[in-house]
CSV table of C-alpha atoms in Angstrom, one decimal:
chain,number,residue,atom,x,y,z
A,9,MET,CA,9.7,38.9,53.2
A,10,LYS,CA,7.8,40.9,55.8
A,11,ARG,CA,9.9,41.4,58.9
A,12,ILE,CA,7.9,41.7,62.1
A,13,LEU,CA,9.5,42.8,65.4
A,14,ILE,CA,7.4,41.7,68.4
A,15,ARG,CA,7.7,42.8,72.0
A,16,SER,CA,8.1,39.6,74.0
A,17,GLY,CA,10.4,38.2,76.7
A,18,LYS,CA,11.8,35.6,74.4
A,19,SER,CA,11.1,33.8,71.2
A,20,PRO,CA,8.9,30.7,71.6
A,21,PHE,CA,11.7,28.8,69.9
A,22,ARG,CA,14.4,29.8,72.4
A,23,VAL,CA,15.2,27.0,74.8
A,24,ALA,CA,16.3,28.7,78.0
A,25,THR,CA,17.3,27.1,81.3
A,26,PRO,CA,15.4,27.8,84.5
A,27,THR,CA,18.3,29.9,85.7
A,28,GLU,CA,18.4,32.0,82.4
A,29,PHE,CA,14.7,32.6,82.9
A,30,ILE,CA,15.4,34.0,86.4
A,31,GLN,CA,18.6,35.8,85.7
A,32,GLN,CA,17.4,37.6,82.5
A,33,ASP,CA,13.7,37.8,83.7
A,34,LEU,CA,12.5,36.3,80.4
A,35,ILE,CA,8.9,36.2,81.6
A,36,GLY,CA,8.8,39.9,82.4
A,37,THR,CA,7.9,39.1,86.0
A,38,ASN,CA,5.0,36.9,85.0
A,39,THR,CA,4.8,33.7,82.9
A,40,GLY,CA,1.4,34.9,81.6
A,41,ASN,CA,3.2,37.4,79.4
A,42,LEU,CA,4.8,34.6,77.4
A,43,LEU,CA,1.4,32.9,76.9
A,44,PHE,CA,-0.1,35.8,75.0
A,45,SER,CA,3.2,36.8,73.2
A,46,ASP,CA,3.8,33.2,72.0
A,47,SER,CA,0.2,33.1,70.7
A,48,ALA,CA,0.7,36.4,68.8
A,49,HIS,CA,4.0,35.1,67.5
A,50,LYS,CA,2.4,31.9,66.2
A,51,MET,CA,-0.6,33.9,64.7
A,52,LEU,CA,1.7,36.2,62.8
A,53,SER,CA,3.9,33.4,61.4
A,54,ALA,CA,2.3,33.6,58.0
A,55,PRO,CA,4.1,32.7,54.7
A,56,ASP,CA,6.9,35.2,53.7
A,57,THR,CA,6.9,36.5,57.2
A,58,GLU,CA,9.8,36.6,59.8
A,59,VAL,CA,8.9,37.3,63.4
A,60,THR,CA,11.7,38.4,65.8
A,61,SER,CA,11.5,38.9,69.5
A,62,ASN,CA,12.5,42.4,70.8
A,63,GLY,CA,12.7,41.4,74.4
A,64,ILE,CA,10.5,42.7,77.2
A,65,ARG,CA,12.6,45.8,78.1
A,66,THR,CA,12.2,49.0,76.1
A,67,ASP,CA,15.3,50.8,74.8
A,68,PRO,CA,14.0,54.2,73.8
A,69,SER,CA,17.3,55.5,72.4
A,70,ALA,CA,17.6,57.1,69.0
A,71,ARG,CA,20.1,54.4,68.0
A,72,ARG,CA,17.7,51.6,68.7
A,73,ALA,CA,14.8,53.4,67.0
A,74,ALA,CA,17.0,53.8,63.9
A,75,GLU,CA,17.9,50.1,64.0
A,76,ILE,CA,14.2,49.1,64.1
A,77,ASN,CA,13.3,51.5,61.3
A,78,GLU,CA,16.1,50.0,59.1
A,79,ARG,CA,15.6,46.3,59.9
A,80,TYR,CA,11.9,45.8,60.3
A,81,ASP,CA,8.6,46.5,58.5
A,82,VAL,CA,6.3,46.6,61.5
A,83,PHE,CA,6.5,46.6,65.3
A,84,VAL,CA,3.9,44.5,67.0
A,85,VAL,CA,3.3,45.2,70.7
A,86,PRO,CA,1.2,42.6,72.6
A,87,LEU,CA,0.3,44.1,76.0
A,88,ALA,CA,-1.8,43.2,79.1
A,89,ASN,CA,-2.9,45.6,81.7
A,90,ALA,CA,-0.5,48.3,80.6
A,91,PHE,CA,-2.8,51.2,81.6
A,92,ARG,CA,-1.9,51.1,85.3
A,93,PRO,CA,0.1,53.3,87.6
A,94,SER,CA,2.9,50.7,88.2
A,95,PHE,CA,3.5,50.6,84.4
A,96,HIS,CA,3.5,54.4,84.0
A,97,ALA,CA,7.2,54.8,83.5
A,98,SER,CA,7.4,51.8,81.1
A,99,LEU,CA,4.5,53.2,79.1
A,100,ASP,CA,6.4,56.5,78.7
A,101,ARG,CA,9.5,54.7,77.6
A,102,LEU,CA,7.5,52.8,75.0
A,103,SER,CA,5.9,56.0,73.8
A,104,THR,CA,9.4,57.6,73.4
A,105,LEU,CA,10.5,54.7,71.2
A,106,ILE,CA,7.3,54.6,69.1
A,107,GLU,CA,7.4,58.3,68.5
A,108,GLN,CA,10.8,57.8,66.8
A,109,LEU,CA,9.6,55.0,64.5
A,110,THR,CA,8.6,55.5,60.9
A,111,ILE,CA,7.3,51.9,60.5
A,112,PRO,CA,3.7,50.8,61.4
A,113,VAL,CA,3.1,50.0,65.1
A,114,VAL,CA,0.3,47.6,66.0
A,115,VAL,CA,-0.9,47.0,69.6
A,116,PHE,CA,-2.5,43.7,70.6
A,117,GLY,CA,-4.9,43.4,73.6
A,118,VAL,CA,-3.9,46.3,75.8
A,119,GLY,CA,-6.0,46.8,78.9
A,120,ALA,CA,-6.9,49.4,81.6
A,121,GLN,CA,-6.6,48.1,85.1
A,122,ALA,CA,-9.3,49.2,87.6
A,123,PRO,CA,-11.3,47.6,90.5
A,124,ASP,CA,-14.1,45.2,89.5
A,125,ASP,CA,-16.6,48.1,89.5
A,126,TYR,CA,-14.7,49.5,86.4
A,127,ASP,CA,-14.0,52.8,88.1
A,128,THR,CA,-11.0,54.2,86.2
A,129,GLY,CA,-10.7,57.3,88.3
A,130,TRP,CA,-7.4,56.2,89.8
A,131,LEU,CA,-5.9,56.3,86.3
A,132,ASP,CA,-6.4,60.1,86.1
A,133,PRO,CA,-2.8,60.9,87.1
A,134,MET,CA,-1.5,59.0,84.0
A,135,ALA,CA,-4.1,60.2,81.5
A,136,ALA,CA,-1.6,62.4,79.7
A,137,SER,CA,0.8,59.4,79.3
A,138,VAL,CA,-2.0,57.1,78.0
A,139,LYS,CA,-3.1,59.8,75.5
A,140,ARG,CA,0.5,60.2,74.3
A,141,PHE,CA,0.9,56.4,73.8
A,142,ALA,CA,-2.5,56.0,72.0
A,143,ALA,CA,-1.7,59.0,69.8
A,144,ALA,CA,1.7,57.7,68.9
A,145,VAL,CA,0.3,54.3,68.0
A,146,LEU,CA,-2.6,55.6,66.0
A,147,GLU,CA,-0.3,57.7,63.9
A,148,ARG,CA,1.3,54.4,62.8
A,149,SER,CA,-1.7,52.0,62.6
A,150,ALA,CA,-5.4,51.9,61.8
A,151,SER,CA,-6.6,51.0,65.2
A,152,ILE,CA,-5.6,49.8,68.7
A,153,GLY,CA,-6.6,46.3,69.8
A,154,VAL,CA,-7.9,46.3,73.4
A,155,ARG,CA,-9.0,43.6,75.9
A,156,GLY,CA,-12.6,44.5,76.3
A,157,GLU,CA,-15.4,47.0,76.8
A,158,LEU,CA,-13.8,48.7,79.8
A,159,THR,CA,-10.6,49.6,78.0
A,160,ALA,CA,-12.5,50.6,74.8
A,161,GLY,CA,-14.7,53.0,76.9
A,162,TYR,CA,-11.7,54.3,78.7
A,163,LEU,CA,-9.9,55.2,75.4
A,164,ASN,CA,-13.1,56.5,73.9
A,165,GLY,CA,-13.4,58.9,76.9
A,166,LEU,CA,-9.9,60.1,76.2
A,167,GLY,CA,-10.9,61.0,72.7
A,168,PHE,CA,-9.8,57.9,70.7
A,169,LYS,CA,-12.3,56.2,68.5
A,170,ASP,CA,-10.2,53.8,66.4
A,171,VAL,CA,-10.4,51.1,69.0
A,172,ASP,CA,-11.1,47.4,68.3
A,173,ILE,CA,-12.1,45.0,71.0
A,174,ILE,CA,-10.1,41.8,70.3
A,175,GLY,CA,-9.6,40.2,73.8
A,176,CYS,CA,-6.2,38.6,74.5
A,177,PRO,CA,-4.2,36.8,71.9
A,178,SER,CA,-3.6,33.9,74.3
A,179,MET,CA,-7.2,32.6,73.7
A,180,PHE,CA,-6.4,32.2,70.0
A,181,LEU,CA,-3.4,29.9,70.3
A,182,TYR,CA,-5.2,27.4,68.2
A,183,GLY,CA,-6.9,29.9,65.9
A,184,ALA,CA,-10.6,29.5,65.1
A,185,THR,CA,-10.8,26.2,67.0
A,186,PHE,CA,-10.8,25.8,70.8
A,187,PRO,CA,-10.0,22.6,72.6
A,188,GLU,CA,-13.0,20.7,73.9
A,189,ILE,CA,-13.3,21.0,77.7
A,190,ARG,CA,-13.1,17.6,79.4
A,191,THR,CA,-15.7,16.6,81.8
A,192,ALA,CA,-14.7,15.4,85.3
A,193,GLU,CA,-16.2,14.2,88.5
A,194,LEU,CA,-14.2,15.8,91.3
A,195,THR,CA,-13.4,13.6,94.2
A,196,ALA,CA,-10.6,13.6,96.8
A,197,ALA,CA,-8.6,11.6,94.3
A,198,SER,CA,-8.8,14.3,91.6
A,199,ARG,CA,-5.9,16.3,90.5
A,200,VAL,CA,-6.6,20.0,91.0
A,201,ALA,CA,-4.5,23.0,90.0
A,202,VAL,CA,-4.8,26.3,91.7
A,203,ASN,CA,-3.4,29.7,90.8
A,204,LEU,CA,-3.1,32.6,93.2
A,205,SER,CA,-2.4,36.4,93.0
A,206,PRO,CA,-0.9,38.2,96.0
A,207,ASP,CA,-2.7,41.4,95.0
A,208,ALA,CA,-6.0,39.6,95.4
A,209,ILE,CA,-5.5,39.3,99.1
A,210,PRO,CA,-7.3,42.5,100.0
A,211,VAL,CA,-10.3,41.5,97.9
A,212,GLY,CA,-11.0,38.0,99.4
A,213,ASP,CA,-9.6,35.2,101.4
A,214,ILE,CA,-7.7,33.6,98.6
A,215,ALA,CA,-5.2,32.1,101.1
A,216,GLY,CA,-8.0,30.5,103.0
A,217,ILE,CA,-9.6,29.1,99.8
A,218,ALA,CA,-6.2,27.5,98.9
A,219,ARG,CA,-5.8,26.0,102.3
A,220,HIS,CA,-9.3,24.5,102.2
A,221,ALA,CA,-8.4,22.9,98.9
A,222,TRP,CA,-5.1,21.6,100.3
A,223,GLU,CA,-6.9,20.0,103.2
A,224,HIS,CA,-9.5,18.2,101.0
A,225,TYR,CA,-7.6,17.4,97.8
A,226,PRO,CA,-4.3,15.6,98.4
A,227,HIS,CA,-3.3,15.9,94.8
A,228,LEU,CA,-3.6,19.7,94.7
A,229,THR,CA,-0.8,21.7,93.0
A,230,TYR,CA,-0.2,25.4,93.2
A,231,TYR,CA,1.0,26.9,89.8
A,232,ALA,CA,2.8,30.1,90.7
A,233,GLN,CA,3.6,32.6,87.9
A,234,ASN,CA,5.9,35.4,89.2
A,235,THR,CA,9.7,35.8,89.1
A,236,ASP,CA,9.6,36.1,92.9
A,237,ASP,CA,8.0,32.6,93.1
A,238,ALA,CA,10.7,31.2,90.8
A,239,GLU,CA,13.4,32.7,93.0
A,240,LEU,CA,11.8,31.1,96.1
A,241,LEU,CA,11.6,27.7,94.4
A,242,LEU,CA,15.2,27.8,93.1
A,243,TRP,CA,16.8,29.3,96.3
A,244,GLY,CA,14.5,28.5,99.1
A,245,ASP,CA,14.5,30.6,102.3
A,246,THR,CA,15.3,30.3,106.0
A,247,THR,CA,11.8,30.3,107.3
A,248,PRO,CA,12.0,26.7,108.4
A,249,GLU,CA,14.7,27.8,110.7
A,250,SER,CA,13.3,31.2,111.7
A,251,GLY,CA,9.7,29.9,112.1
A,252,VAL,CA,8.3,32.8,110.0
A,253,THR,CA,4.9,31.8,108.5
A,254,ASP,CA,2.4,33.3,106.1
A,255,PRO,CA,-1.1,32.1,105.1
A,256,PHE,CA,-0.2,32.9,101.5
A,257,PRO,CA,2.2,30.4,99.9
A,258,ARG,CA,5.4,32.5,99.7
A,259,HIS,CA,7.6,30.9,102.3
A,260,LEU,CA,9.0,27.3,102.7
A,261,THR,CA,7.0,27.0,105.9
A,262,HIS,CA,3.7,27.0,104.0
A,263,PRO,CA,2.3,23.4,103.6
A,264,LEU,CA,2.2,23.6,99.8
A,265,LEU,CA,5.9,24.3,99.7
A,266,ARG,CA,6.8,21.9,102.5
A,267,GLU,CA,5.1,19.1,100.5
A,268,ASN,CA,6.6,20.2,97.1
A,269,LYS,CA,3.2,21.0,95.7
A,270,VAL,CA,4.2,24.2,94.0
A,271,ARG,CA,5.3,24.6,90.4
A,272,MET,CA,6.6,27.5,88.4
A,273,PRO,CA,5.9,27.2,84.6
A,274,LEU,CA,8.5,28.7,82.4
A,275,ASP,CA,7.4,28.0,78.8
A,276,PRO,CA,3.8,28.1,77.8
A,277,ALA,CA,4.1,24.9,75.8
A,278,THR,CA,5.1,22.8,78.8
A,279,TRP,CA,2.7,24.7,81.1
A,280,ILE,CA,-0.2,23.7,78.9
A,281,LYS,CA,1.1,20.1,78.5
A,282,GLU,CA,1.3,19.7,82.3
A,283,LEU,CA,-2.2,21.1,82.9
A,284,ARG,CA,-3.6,18.4,80.6
A,285,ASP,CA,-3.0,15.9,83.4
A,286,TYR,CA,-5.3,17.8,85.8
A,287,ASP,CA,-9.1,17.4,86.3
A,288,PHE,CA,-9.8,21.0,87.2
A,289,ALA,CA,-8.1,24.3,87.6
A,290,TYR,CA,-9.2,27.6,89.3
A,291,GLY,CA,-7.8,30.7,90.8
A,292,THR,CA,-7.3,34.5,90.4
A,293,ARG,CA,-4.7,34.3,87.5
A,294,ILE,CA,-6.4,35.0,84.2
A,295,HIS,CA,-3.6,33.4,82.2
A,296,GLY,CA,-3.2,30.5,84.6
A,297,ASN,CA,-6.8,29.6,83.9
A,298,VAL,CA,-6.4,30.3,80.1
A,299,ALA,CA,-3.5,27.9,80.0
A,300,ALA,CA,-5.7,25.3,81.6
A,301,LEU,CA,-8.5,25.9,79.2
A,302,LEU,CA,-6.1,25.6,76.3
A,303,ALA,CA,-5.2,22.2,77.7
A,304,GLY,CA,-8.9,21.2,77.7
A,305,THR,CA,-9.0,21.3,81.4
A,306,PRO,CA,-12.1,22.9,83.0
A,307,SER,CA,-11.2,26.1,84.7
A,308,VAL,CA,-12.9,28.8,86.7
A,309,VAL,CA,-11.5,32.3,87.2
A,310,LEU,CA,-12.0,34.0,90.6
A,311,THR,CA,-12.2,37.6,89.5
A,312,HIS,CA,-10.8,40.4,91.7
A,313,ASP,CA,-10.3,43.3,89.4
A,314,SER,CA,-11.1,44.6,85.9
A,315,ARG,CA,-8.1,42.9,84.2
A,316,THR,CA,-9.5,39.5,85.0
A,317,LEU,CA,-13.2,40.4,84.8
A,318,GLU,CA,-13.0,42.2,81.5
A,319,LEU,CA,-11.5,39.2,79.7
A,320,CYS,CA,-13.9,36.7,81.4
A,321,ARG,CA,-16.8,38.8,80.2
A,322,TYR,CA,-15.5,39.1,76.6
A,323,PHE,CA,-14.6,35.4,76.2
A,324,ASP,CA,-17.5,34.1,78.4
A,325,ILE,CA,-15.0,32.3,80.6
A,326,PRO,CA,-16.7,30.9,83.7
A,327,HIS,CA,-15.9,33.1,86.6
A,328,ARG,CA,-16.9,34.0,90.2
A,329,SER,CA,-16.3,37.1,92.2
A,330,LEU,CA,-13.6,36.4,94.8
A,331,ALA,CA,-15.1,38.9,97.2
A,332,ASP,CA,-18.3,36.7,97.3
A,333,LEU,CA,-16.5,33.5,98.1
A,334,PRO,CA,-16.0,32.1,101.6
A,335,ALA,CA,-12.7,30.4,102.7
A,336,ASP,CA,-14.3,27.0,102.6
A,337,THR,CA,-15.2,27.2,98.9
A,338,ASP,CA,-14.9,23.8,97.4
A,339,PRO,CA,-13.4,23.4,93.9
A,340,ARG,CA,-16.1,20.8,93.1
A,341,ASP,CA,-18.9,23.4,93.6
A,342,LEU,CA,-17.0,25.8,91.3
A,343,TYR,CA,-16.8,23.1,88.6
A,344,GLU,CA,-20.3,21.9,88.9
A,345,ASN,CA,-21.7,25.5,88.5
A,346,ALA,CA,-19.4,26.3,85.5
A,347,ASP,CA,-20.9,26.5,82.0
A,348,PHE,CA,-18.4,26.5,79.1
A,349,SER,CA,-20.9,26.4,76.3
A,350,ALA,CA,-21.0,30.2,75.6
A,351,MET,CA,-17.2,30.4,75.6
A,352,LEU,CA,-16.9,27.6,73.0
A,353,LYS,CA,-19.9,28.7,70.9
A,354,GLY,CA,-18.7,32.3,70.6
A,355,HIS,CA,-15.0,31.5,69.9
A,356,GLY,CA,-15.4,31.5,66.1
A,357,GLU,CA,-17.0,34.9,66.0
A,358,ARG,CA,-14.4,36.3,68.3
A,359,PHE,CA,-11.6,34.9,66.2
A,360,GLU,CA,-13.1,36.6,63.1
A,361,ARG,CA,-12.9,39.9,65.0
A,362,ILE,CA,-9.2,39.6,65.7
A,363,VAL,CA,-8.6,38.5,62.1
A,364,ALA,CA,-10.5,41.6,60.9
A,365,PHE,CA,-8.3,43.7,63.3
A,366,LEU,CA,-5.2,42.2,61.7
A,367,ASP,CA,-6.5,42.8,58.2
A,368,ARG,CA,-7.3,46.4,59.1
A,369,ASN,CA,-3.7,46.8,60.1
A,370,ASP,CA,-2.2,45.0,57.1
A,371,LEU,CA,-1.1,41.9,59.0
A,372,LYS,CA,-1.5,38.4,57.6
A,373,ASN,CA,-2.1,35.5,60.0
A,374,THR,CA,-1.2,31.8,59.7
A,375,TYR,CA,-4.7,30.6,60.1
A,376,THR,CA,-6.3,32.3,57.1
A,377,HIS,CA,-3.2,32.9,55.0
A,378,GLY,CA,-0.8,30.1,56.0
A,379,ASP,CA,-0.7,26.5,57.2
A,380,GLY,CA,-2.8,27.1,60.4
A,381,GLY,CA,0.3,27.0,62.6
A,382,ALA,CA,1.4,23.5,61.6
A,383,ALA,CA,5.0,24.4,61.0
A,384,PHE,CA,5.1,26.4,64.2
A,385,GLU,CA,3.8,23.4,66.2
A,386,THR,CA,6.2,21.0,64.5
A,387,ARG,CA,9.1,23.2,65.4
A,388,MET,CA,7.8,23.6,69.0
A,389,ALA,CA,7.4,19.8,69.3
A,390,SER,CA,11.1,19.3,68.4
A,391,LEU,CA,12.3,21.5,71.3
A,392,ASP,CA,13.4,20.2,74.6
A,393,LEU,CA,11.7,22.9,76.7
A,394,PRO,CA,12.2,22.9,80.5
A,395,ALA,CA,9.5,21.5,82.8
A,396,SER,CA,7.9,23.7,85.4
A,397,LEU,CA,10.3,24.5,88.3
A,398,PRO,CA,9.7,22.5,91.5
A,399,VAL,CA,10.7,23.3,95.1
A,400,TRP,CA,14.4,22.8,95.5
A,401,ASP,CA,15.1,20.1,98.1
A,402,GLY,CA,18.8,21.0,98.5
A,403,SER,CA,20.2,18.2,96.3
A,404,ASP,CA,22.3,18.7,93.2
A,405,ASP,CA,19.6,19.5,90.7
A,406,GLY,CA,22.1,20.7,88.1
A,407,GLN,CA,21.8,24.3,89.2
A,408,LEU,CA,24.4,24.4,91.9
A,409,ARG,CA,27.1,26.0,89.8
A,410,TYR,CA,24.7,28.8,89.0
A,411,ARG,CA,23.7,29.2,92.7
A,412,PHE,CA,27.4,29.4,93.8
A,413,SER,CA,28.3,31.7,91.0
A,414,ARG,CA,25.5,34.1,91.6
A,415,LEU,CA,26.2,34.1,95.3
A,416,ARG,CA,29.8,35.0,94.5
A,417,GLU,CA,28.7,37.7,92.2
A,418,GLN,CA,26.3,39.1,94.7
A,419,ILE,CA,29.0,39.0,97.4
A,420,THR,CA,31.5,40.7,95.1
A,421,ALA,CA,28.9,43.3,94.1
A,422,ALA,CA,28.0,43.9,97.7
A,423,GLY,CA,31.7,44.2,98.6
A,424,GLU,CA,32.2,46.7,95.8
A,425,ARG,CA,29.1,48.7,96.9
A,426,THR,CA,30.6,48.7,100.5
A,427,ARG,CA,33.9,49.9,99.2
A,428,GLU,CA,32.3,52.5,97.1
A,429,GLN,CA,30.2,53.7,100.0
A,430,ALA,CA,33.4,53.7,102.1
A,431,ARG,CA,35.2,55.8,99.4
A,432,LYS,CA,32.2,58.1,99.3
A,433,GLN,CA,32.1,58.4,103.0
A,434,ALA,CA,35.9,59.0,103.2
A,435,LYS,CA,35.5,61.9,100.7
A,436,GLU,CA,32.6,63.3,102.6
A,437,ASN,CA,34.6,63.1,105.8
A,438,LYS,CA,37.5,64.8,104.2
A,439,ASP,CA,35.2,67.6,102.9
A,440,LEU,CA,33.7,67.9,106.4
A,441,ARG,CA,37.1,68.1,108.0
A,442,ALA,CA,38.1,70.8,105.6
A,443,LYS,CA,34.9,72.7,106.3
A,444,LEU,CA,35.4,72.2,110.0
A,445,ALA,CA,39.0,73.6,109.8
A,446,ALA,CA,37.8,76.6,107.8
A,447,ALA,CA,35.1,77.1,110.4
A,448,ASP,CA,37.7,76.9,113.2
A,449,LYS,CA,39.8,79.5,111.5
A,450,ARG,CA,36.8,81.8,111.1
A,451,ALA,CA,35.9,81.2,114.7
A,452,GLU,CA,39.5,82.0,115.8
A,453,ALA,CA,39.4,85.2,113.8
A,454,THR,CA,36.0,86.1,115.1
A,455,ALA,CA,37.2,85.5,118.7
A,456,LYS,CA,40.2,87.8,118.1
A,457,GLN,CA,37.8,90.4,116.7
A,458,LEU,CA,35.6,90.0,119.7
A,459,ASP,CA,38.6,90.4,122.1
A,460,ALA,CA,39.6,93.6,120.2
A,461,LEU,CA,36.0,94.9,120.4
A,462,ALA,CA,35.9,94.0,124.1
A,463,ALA,CA,39.1,96.0,124.8
A,464,GLU,CA,37.8,98.9,122.7
A,465,LEU,CA,34.6,98.8,124.7
A,466,ALA,CA,36.4,98.8,128.0
A,467,ALA,CA,38.5,101.7,126.9
A,468,THR,CA,35.4,103.6,125.8
A,469,ARG,CA,33.7,102.9,129.1
A,470,LYS,CA,36.9,104.2,130.9
A,471,SER,CA,36.9,107.4,128.8
A,472,LEU,CA,33.2,107.9,129.4
A,473,ALA,CA,33.8,107.5,133.2
A,474,ALA,CA,36.6,110.1,133.1
A,475,VAL,CA,34.4,112.5,131.1
A,476,ASP,CA,31.6,111.9,133.6
A,477,ARG,CA,33.9,112.8,136.5
A,478,ARG,CA,35.1,116.0,134.8
A,479,VAL,CA,31.5,117.0,134.1
A,480,THR,CA,30.5,116.3,137.7
A,481,GLY,CA,33.5,118.4,139.0
A,482,ILE,CA,32.6,121.3,136.7
A,483,ASP,CA,29.0,121.3,137.9
A,484,LYS,CA,30.1,121.4,141.5
A,485,ARG,CA,32.5,124.3,141.0
A,486,LEU,CA,29.9,126.3,139.1
A,487,LEU,CA,27.5,125.8,142.1
A,488,VAL,CA,30.1,127.0,144.5
A,489,ARG,CA,30.8,130.1,142.5
A,490,LEU,CA,27.3,131.0,141.5
A,491,GLY,CA,25.6,130.0,144.8
A,492,PRO,CA,26.3,133.3,146.8
A,493,ALA,CA,25.3,135.5,143.9
A,494,LEU,CA,22.1,133.7,143.5
A,495,ARG,CA,21.3,134.0,147.1
A,496,ARG,CA,22.0,137.8,147.1
A,497,ARG,CA,19.8,138.2,144.0
A,498,THR,CA,17.1,136.2,145.6
A,499,ARG,CA,17.1,138.3,148.8
A,500,LYS,CA,17.2,141.6,146.9
A,501,LEU,CA,14.2,140.6,144.9
A,502,GLY,CA,12.4,139.5,148.0
A,503,GLY,CA,13.2,142.7,149.9
A,504,GLY,CA,11.9,145.1,147.2
A,505,THR,CA,8.4,143.6,147.2
A,506,LYS,CA,5.6,145.5,149.1
A,507,ASP,CA,2.0,144.5,149.9
């Protein structure tokens, strides 16, 4: 039995509640992470193979490294845009763990994040960390699997040549086959799904594009993907009372949230299932659109950086540059100009590349060595996975106990923080009072010294005055005594002088 440990938020077979997803952050801040890790899990579920989820957080301790070395035969690390400044510390922790492993370590689909002009200059400050990570991995595997040509070129430039372009595992959820993309005629009655990224706001008017779709397509649904979105849907906010608004849908005052047209997918299986009921999907989220494509729903990516553009180019996914799109962009125009033929035609060849990568790294896959994922799908079908999270309307949706319990914990934690801060402040005040008392003593002693010095100075001045008076008296007496003699001498000298 080959035992594979995979880095993922959770196992595809774990049925978690919406509140567990949020409390434990099982999606690693973004549901898209589960889409590619679930696909990798399925792909690696070959005969005589056991795949175990490690969780999304990295424990780089020597104890954990020893456990992994003892219990597993290989560590598989599916990654997304890991070469980015905000992932710098996480990448270092991962490197620390890998450097302690004696088993093979295989990296799936890692990417470098850059603007859509592919300029990686902003990654220079973390170049040493990327080199450390790549070196650690390549000491334990034959090659690194990357998203596309940008990341391959980036690693080549850092001196690493054993790099295979394999794209993202998410596109291979069904192996060498890819679902046929349904055709549709978009009308006002069509069901449209949109996905949006807050970090795309500086690139183009994504909020305006979403608003235009909301105004013209009554059956529009916004599929959010971040933990922050899940928190908003579960808890709500006070913006209806405060009146705070934002053109991007992140407050309850936004029309999409007011009308309960926002969903937060938790499990990829239910996410894909729900998207099968839509006629078209589009937006800035690469995995939001991949989920739609895997559902057979036509989808167009609005690219805004290299992480989306790189995958679109590699997989020939229809895409448009967000920066070039006006706010009144109509989903129908995006759909009518989309061509899915290259994506479907090239899928088999791209699948062969990822299989070659797996073979190169001594990993079997269920599609060429097993049942094609049939047992995996059968097991998934038997699970009662949660549907996407809707906007909470304030009623008892079964999560009230969690909300009250969490509020109590937060209040208790806040109270403890307040008490700890008070204890810390009291100690600081005590220390300050001690320092002030010591300073007062020093000041009192200094004052006494100053008084003594002042008295000594006054006495010295008095002594000097007395000396001065005595000197002055002596001078006067000398003049009285010497004066007549000096005058006689002067006259004598004057009288003895002749012309």
